[in-house]
Tab-separated table of C-alpha atoms in Angstrom:
chain	number	residue	atom	x	y	z
A	1	UNK	CA	74.559	52.248	6.583
A	2	UNK	CA	72.939	48.689	6.583
A	3	UNK	CA	72.566	47.944	10.761
A	4	UNK	CA	76.205	45.786	10.961
A	5	UNK	CA	76.893	43.284	13.353
A	6	UNK	CA	79.204	42.888	17.244
A	7	UNK	CA	81.559	40.819	15.379
A	8	UNK	CA	84.057	43.259	14.175
A	9	UNK	CA	83.373	46.110	15.842
A	10	UNK	CA	83.790	44.538	19.492
A	11	UNK	CA	87.439	43.060	17.692
A	12	UNK	CA	88.529	46.280	15.960
A	13	UNK	CA	88.224	47.365	19.341
A	14	UNK	CA	89.422	45.090	21.653
A	15	UNK	CA	92.738	45.204	18.640
A	16	UNK	CA	93.029	48.980	18.978
A	17	UNK	CA	92.176	49.818	22.816
A	18	UNK	CA	88.687	51.437	23.100
A	19	UNK	CA	85.517	50.239	23.715
A	20	UNK	CA	82.230	50.444	21.967
A	21	UNK	CA	79.506	52.417	24.156
A	22	UNK	CA	76.015	49.421	24.379
A	23	UNK	CA	73.146	51.913	25.075
A	24	UNK	CA	69.259	51.171	26.163
A	25	UNK	CA	66.638	52.194	25.067
A	26	UNK	CA	63.649	52.606	25.088
A	27	UNK	CA	62.051	55.213	23.269
A	28	UNK	CA	62.205	56.775	19.158
A	29	UNK	CA	63.977	59.258	20.646
A	30	UNK	CA	66.342	57.235	22.262
A	31	UNK	CA	67.121	56.000	19.012
A	32	UNK	CA	67.349	59.270	17.289
A	33	UNK	CA	69.725	60.648	20.039
A	34	UNK	CA	71.786	57.727	20.739
A	35	UNK	CA	73.018	58.299	16.780
A	36	UNK	CA	73.054	61.488	16.830
A	37	UNK	CA	75.867	61.256	19.677
A	38	UNK	CA	77.604	58.532	17.727
A	39	UNK	CA	77.360	60.823	14.195
A	40	UNK	CA	79.324	64.311	16.008
A	41	UNK	CA	81.581	62.433	17.948
A	42	UNK	CA	81.469	59.735	14.458
A	43	UNK	CA	81.836	56.461	16.542
A	44	UNK	CA	80.522	53.352	16.577
A	45	UNK	CA	77.344	52.585	18.368
A	46	UNK	CA	75.844	48.916	20.156
A	47	UNK	CA	71.306	50.129	20.440
A	48	UNK	CA	69.871	47.714	22.561
A	49	UNK	CA	66.952	46.509	24.233
A	50	UNK	CA	66.188	43.854	27.161
A	51	UNK	CA	63.169	41.616	27.950
A	52	UNK	CA	61.316	44.356	30.133
A	53	UNK	CA	61.076	47.451	27.217
A	54	UNK	CA	60.743	44.197	24.216
A	55	UNK	CA	57.232	43.168	26.268
A	56	UNK	CA	56.700	46.614	26.456
A	57	UNK	CA	56.160	48.097	22.974
A	58	UNK	CA	57.620	44.627	20.815
A	59	UNK	CA	60.557	43.437	19.135
A	60	UNK	CA	59.676	44.804	16.471
A	61	UNK	CA	58.840	47.613	17.008
A	62	UNK	CA	62.375	48.432	18.655
A	63	UNK	CA	63.843	47.091	15.466
A	64	UNK	CA	62.270	49.444	12.859
A	65	UNK	CA	63.701	52.252	15.069
A	66	UNK	CA	67.356	51.685	14.543
A	67	UNK	CA	66.393	50.426	11.562
A	68	UNK	CA	65.925	53.655	9.743
A	69	UNK	CA	68.035	55.529	11.903
A	70	UNK	CA	70.957	53.324	11.348
A	71	UNK	CA	70.004	53.256	7.600
A	72	UNK	CA	70.513	57.244	8.262
A	73	UNK	CA	73.351	56.949	9.514
A	74	UNK	CA	77.372	57.435	7.762
A	75	UNK	CA	78.163	54.742	10.745
A	76	UNK	CA	78.373	51.504	12.306
A	77	UNK	CA	74.928	51.436	14.187
A	78	UNK	CA	74.265	47.547	16.378
A	79	UNK	CA	71.149	46.284	17.248
A	80	UNK	CA	71.675	44.202	19.721
A	81	UNK	CA	69.284	42.092	22.453
A	82	UNK	CA	70.800	42.564	26.208
A	83	UNK	CA	70.182	39.658	29.121
A	84	UNK	CA	68.361	37.556	26.826
A	85	UNK	CA	66.481	35.804	29.175
A	86	UNK	CA	64.944	32.202	26.881
A	87	UNK	CA	66.166	30.945	23.942
A	88	UNK	CA	62.518	31.295	22.323
A	89	UNK	CA	63.429	35.169	23.602
A	90	UNK	CA	66.741	35.111	21.630
A	91	UNK	CA	66.349	33.024	18.419
A	92	UNK	CA	62.241	36.020	18.196
A	93	UNK	CA	65.854	38.878	17.908
A	94	UNK	CA	67.420	36.825	15.383
A	95	UNK	CA	63.761	36.374	13.435
A	96	UNK	CA	63.482	39.940	13.700
A	97	UNK	CA	65.989	41.459	12.482
A	98	UNK	CA	68.763	41.352	15.730
A	99	UNK	CA	72.509	41.472	14.078
A	100	UNK	CA	73.834	40.377	17.615
A	101	UNK	CA	71.969	38.946	20.654
A	102	UNK	CA	72.851	37.967	24.550
A	103	UNK	CA	71.606	34.946	25.837
A	104	UNK	CA	72.145	35.581	29.420
A	105	UNK	CA	72.677	31.899	31.116
A	106	UNK	CA	74.578	33.468	35.214
A	107	UNK	CA	70.754	32.762	36.954
A	108	UNK	CA	71.453	29.038	35.736
A	109	UNK	CA	74.269	26.608	36.794
A	110	UNK	CA	77.768	26.626	35.427
A	111	UNK	CA	76.318	23.362	33.100
A	112	UNK	CA	72.953	24.352	32.120
A	113	UNK	CA	74.757	28.362	31.094
A	114	UNK	CA	77.445	26.496	28.749
A	115	UNK	CA	73.702	24.642	27.676
A	116	UNK	CA	71.673	27.002	26.530
A	117	UNK	CA	74.038	29.721	26.091
A	118	UNK	CA	75.717	27.085	22.989
A	119	UNK	CA	72.516	26.631	21.861
A	120	UNK	CA	71.853	30.222	21.083
A	121	UNK	CA	75.239	30.128	19.492
A	122	UNK	CA	74.594	26.829	17.281
A	123	UNK	CA	71.917	29.275	16.006
A	124	UNK	CA	72.681	32.451	15.283
A	125	UNK	CA	76.233	31.249	13.930
A	126	UNK	CA	75.229	30.138	10.991
A	127	UNK	CA	73.179	33.701	9.957
A	128	UNK	CA	76.733	35.321	11.413
A	129	UNK	CA	74.717	36.418	14.535
A	130	UNK	CA	77.366	36.529	17.330
A	131	UNK	CA	76.418	35.922	20.049
A	132	UNK	CA	76.588	37.157	23.928
A	133	UNK	CA	76.760	35.560	26.968
A	134	UNK	CA	78.061	36.128	30.945
A	135	UNK	CA	79.120	34.312	33.309
A	136	UNK	CA	79.092	35.149	36.850
A	137	UNK	CA	76.731	37.787	37.409
A	138	UNK	CA	76.039	41.320	37.616
A	139	UNK	CA	74.396	42.765	40.542
A	140	UNK	CA	71.860	44.460	41.502
A	141	UNK	CA	67.632	45.153	40.719
A	142	UNK	CA	66.915	47.145	37.591
A	143	UNK	CA	63.896	46.300	34.563
A	144	UNK	CA	62.969	42.980	36.275
A	145	UNK	CA	66.836	41.635	36.326
A	146	UNK	CA	67.616	40.606	40.280
A	147	UNK	CA	70.877	39.964	40.630
A	148	UNK	CA	71.159	39.709	44.356
A	149	UNK	CA	74.423	40.552	45.449
A	150	UNK	CA	76.727	38.805	42.414
A	151	UNK	CA	79.142	36.651	42.200
A	152	UNK	CA	82.503	36.730	39.852
A	153	UNK	CA	83.710	35.528	37.750
A	154	UNK	CA	86.632	32.654	37.194
A	155	UNK	CA	88.865	33.369	35.217
A	156	UNK	CA	90.034	29.899	34.261
A	157	UNK	CA	85.814	29.102	34.428
A	158	UNK	CA	86.018	31.298	31.479
A	159	UNK	CA	88.360	29.863	29.553
A	160	UNK	CA	86.724	26.808	30.590
A	161	UNK	CA	83.059	28.431	28.652
A	162	UNK	CA	83.994	29.985	25.922
A	163	UNK	CA	86.162	26.929	24.953
A	164	UNK	CA	83.105	25.474	25.558
A	165	UNK	CA	80.243	26.890	23.900
A	166	UNK	CA	82.408	29.058	20.499
A	167	UNK	CA	80.712	32.480	22.514
A	168	UNK	CA	81.844	35.632	20.636
A	169	UNK	CA	81.636	37.925	23.435
A	170	UNK	CA	82.100	37.932	27.062
A	171	UNK	CA	80.459	39.655	29.604
A	172	UNK	CA	82.157	39.323	33.407
A	173	UNK	CA	81.570	40.452	37.002
A	174	UNK	CA	84.581	42.622	38.335
A	175	UNK	CA	81.755	44.212	40.730
A	176	UNK	CA	79.250	45.892	38.782
A	177	UNK	CA	75.820	46.050	39.975
A	178	UNK	CA	72.067	46.530	37.542
A	179	UNK	CA	70.642	49.670	38.811
A	180	UNK	CA	71.403	52.753	41.080
A	181	UNK	CA	74.038	52.824	43.569
A	182	UNK	CA	74.056	53.039	47.818
A	183	UNK	CA	77.750	54.542	46.886
A	184	UNK	CA	81.060	54.251	45.189
A	185	UNK	CA	81.699	50.560	43.591
A	186	UNK	CA	84.547	48.913	44.055
A	187	UNK	CA	85.594	46.937	41.295
A	188	UNK	CA	88.571	44.061	41.308
A	189	UNK	CA	90.612	44.690	37.972
A	190	UNK	CA	93.547	42.554	38.944
A	191	UNK	CA	90.633	40.041	37.884
A	192	UNK	CA	89.539	41.609	35.593
A	193	UNK	CA	93.416	41.588	34.323
A	194	UNK	CA	93.376	37.427	34.845
A	195	UNK	CA	90.344	36.908	33.299
A	196	UNK	CA	91.897	38.667	30.280
A	197	UNK	CA	94.468	36.390	29.915
A	198	UNK	CA	92.880	33.216	29.370
A	199	UNK	CA	89.971	34.417	27.156
A	200	UNK	CA	91.260	35.855	23.560
A	201	UNK	CA	87.324	37.000	23.290
A	202	UNK	CA	86.114	40.811	23.524
A	203	UNK	CA	85.058	40.833	27.175
A	204	UNK	CA	81.322	43.200	28.394
A	205	UNK	CA	81.315	46.034	31.572
A	206	UNK	CA	77.256	45.507	32.106
A	207	UNK	CA	76.136	47.819	35.073
A	208	UNK	CA	78.408	50.746	34.069
A	209	UNK	CA	75.479	54.017	35.226
A	210	UNK	CA	76.873	54.969	38.326
A	211	UNK	CA	80.921	54.515	37.607
A	212	UNK	CA	83.477	56.663	38.156
A	213	UNK	CA	84.217	57.875	34.786
A	214	UNK	CA	88.528	56.573	35.511
A	215	UNK	CA	87.201	53.362	36.752
A	216	UNK	CA	85.162	52.840	33.394
A	217	UNK	CA	88.927	54.117	31.230
A	218	UNK	CA	91.186	51.263	33.065
A	219	UNK	CA	87.998	48.842	32.781
A	220	UNK	CA	88.843	49.461	29.069
A	221	UNK	CA	92.957	49.726	29.407
A	222	UNK	CA	92.704	46.395	30.932
A	223	UNK	CA	90.919	44.459	27.832
A	224	UNK	CA	86.713	45.847	27.891
A	225	UNK	CA	85.482	46.106	24.520
A	226	UNK	CA	82.055	46.555	24.976
A	227	UNK	CA	80.479	48.854	27.904
A	228	UNK	CA	76.907	48.802	29.098
A	229	UNK	CA	74.958	52.047	29.584
A	230	UNK	CA	71.068	51.817	30.474
A	231	UNK	CA	69.722	53.540	33.826
A	232	UNK	CA	71.685	57.046	33.131
A	233	UNK	CA	70.398	57.141	30.233
A	234	UNK	CA	66.481	56.558	32.095
A	235	UNK	CA	67.387	58.870	34.569
A	236	UNK	CA	68.258	62.582	31.674
A	237	UNK	CA	66.013	61.883	29.557
A	238	UNK	CA	63.743	62.444	32.378
A	239	UNK	CA	64.748	65.054	33.963
A	240	UNK	CA	64.538	66.161	30.640
A	241	UNK	CA	60.707	66.011	30.341
A	242	UNK	CA	59.985	67.109	33.918
A	243	UNK	CA	61.836	69.864	33.284
A	244	UNK	CA	60.195	70.931	30.793
A	245	UNK	CA	56.578	70.383	31.945
A	246	UNK	CA	58.250	72.357	34.970
A	247	UNK	CA	58.612	75.503	33.583
A	248	UNK	CA	56.004	74.694	30.612
A	249	UNK	CA	52.752	73.118	32.885
A	250	UNK	CA	51.037	74.821	30.272
A	251	UNK	CA	52.819	72.356	27.706
A	252	UNK	CA	50.437	69.457	25.613
A	253	UNK	CA	52.466	68.335	23.261
A	254	UNK	CA	55.270	65.363	23.150
A	255	UNK	CA	57.324	66.738	20.778
A	256	UNK	CA	58.473	69.204	23.519
A	257	UNK	CA	59.317	67.502	26.179
A	258	UNK	CA	60.802	65.144	25.072
A	259	UNK	CA	63.326	67.082	22.900
A	260	UNK	CA	64.681	68.026	25.601
A	261	UNK	CA	65.264	64.257	27.167
A	262	UNK	CA	66.610	63.683	23.919
A	263	UNK	CA	69.300	66.096	24.062
A	264	UNK	CA	70.375	65.512	27.804
A	265	UNK	CA	71.041	61.945	25.979
A	266	UNK	CA	72.225	62.798	23.791
A	267	UNK	CA	74.897	64.723	25.493
A	268	UNK	CA	75.000	62.078	28.348
A	269	UNK	CA	75.623	59.655	25.450
A	270	UNK	CA	78.815	61.738	24.026
A	271	UNK	CA	80.074	61.878	27.369
A	272	UNK	CA	79.632	58.150	27.370
A	273	UNK	CA	81.931	57.050	23.886
A	274	UNK	CA	84.267	59.553	25.304
A	275	UNK	CA	85.267	57.546	28.392
A	276	UNK	CA	85.465	54.335	26.119
A	277	UNK	CA	88.170	56.016	23.587
A	278	UNK	CA	85.459	55.576	20.650
A	279	UNK	CA	85.572	58.937	19.808
A	280	UNK	CA	86.741	58.912	15.750
A	281	UNK	CA	86.518	54.783	15.346
A	282	UNK	CA	84.162	54.250	13.008
A	283	UNK	CA	85.327	51.736	10.726
């Protein structure tokens, strides 16, 4: 089916108490793996690229891969810009055909975050493309993103931010971090519940690779509708490639070792779709 937007998917997730998994893809095999997982579980899915991934190739390369995969699929697929770091990049993604845009102004002041987010919302909404923003700061460092030690989302600021920007979904900072965790993260789920009480739009959890599954389930129960995974997909793909080459040191055909990486990503994505509760929820 054609690519869809996050608007309907996340509202359905919010109404039915599950979350949609959002998976960062770096190459064709990862795109294939994520769609194969969604098809097998009859799950909606979001695929996304960060600014550094886009720099490595181009918005159009990744869009074309995901567009083809979506057209061959029987489940809803979204193409999302993750952590868009400027108004200009957000507009390039919109013109390319991305069906969901994130503008991340969390490194700016509260007022400047509102300003850039509202500008992107005003530009995207006439095309019926939804916008995600971030308030507070998800910590950690990965893929050119540096959240430092992070900063928690204030519930009342979240209410003010959503009302001022008319954003469609909001990524909140409750103790997760980007990249590889050095220990087990401790999430402030009570803060999440307080945000959910005052904010009506779907909430998003970033930095979820490495977060225990039970903690993610608790966050979904408390209102998270979109869960982002990135680092662990890379780890799964690389593990498959390394294993194949180690067992077959004379291999020179990338199709052979990439295929095992693809299979490992598929299995990982399926497991996280089950954690999010999206199995069987394709609409």
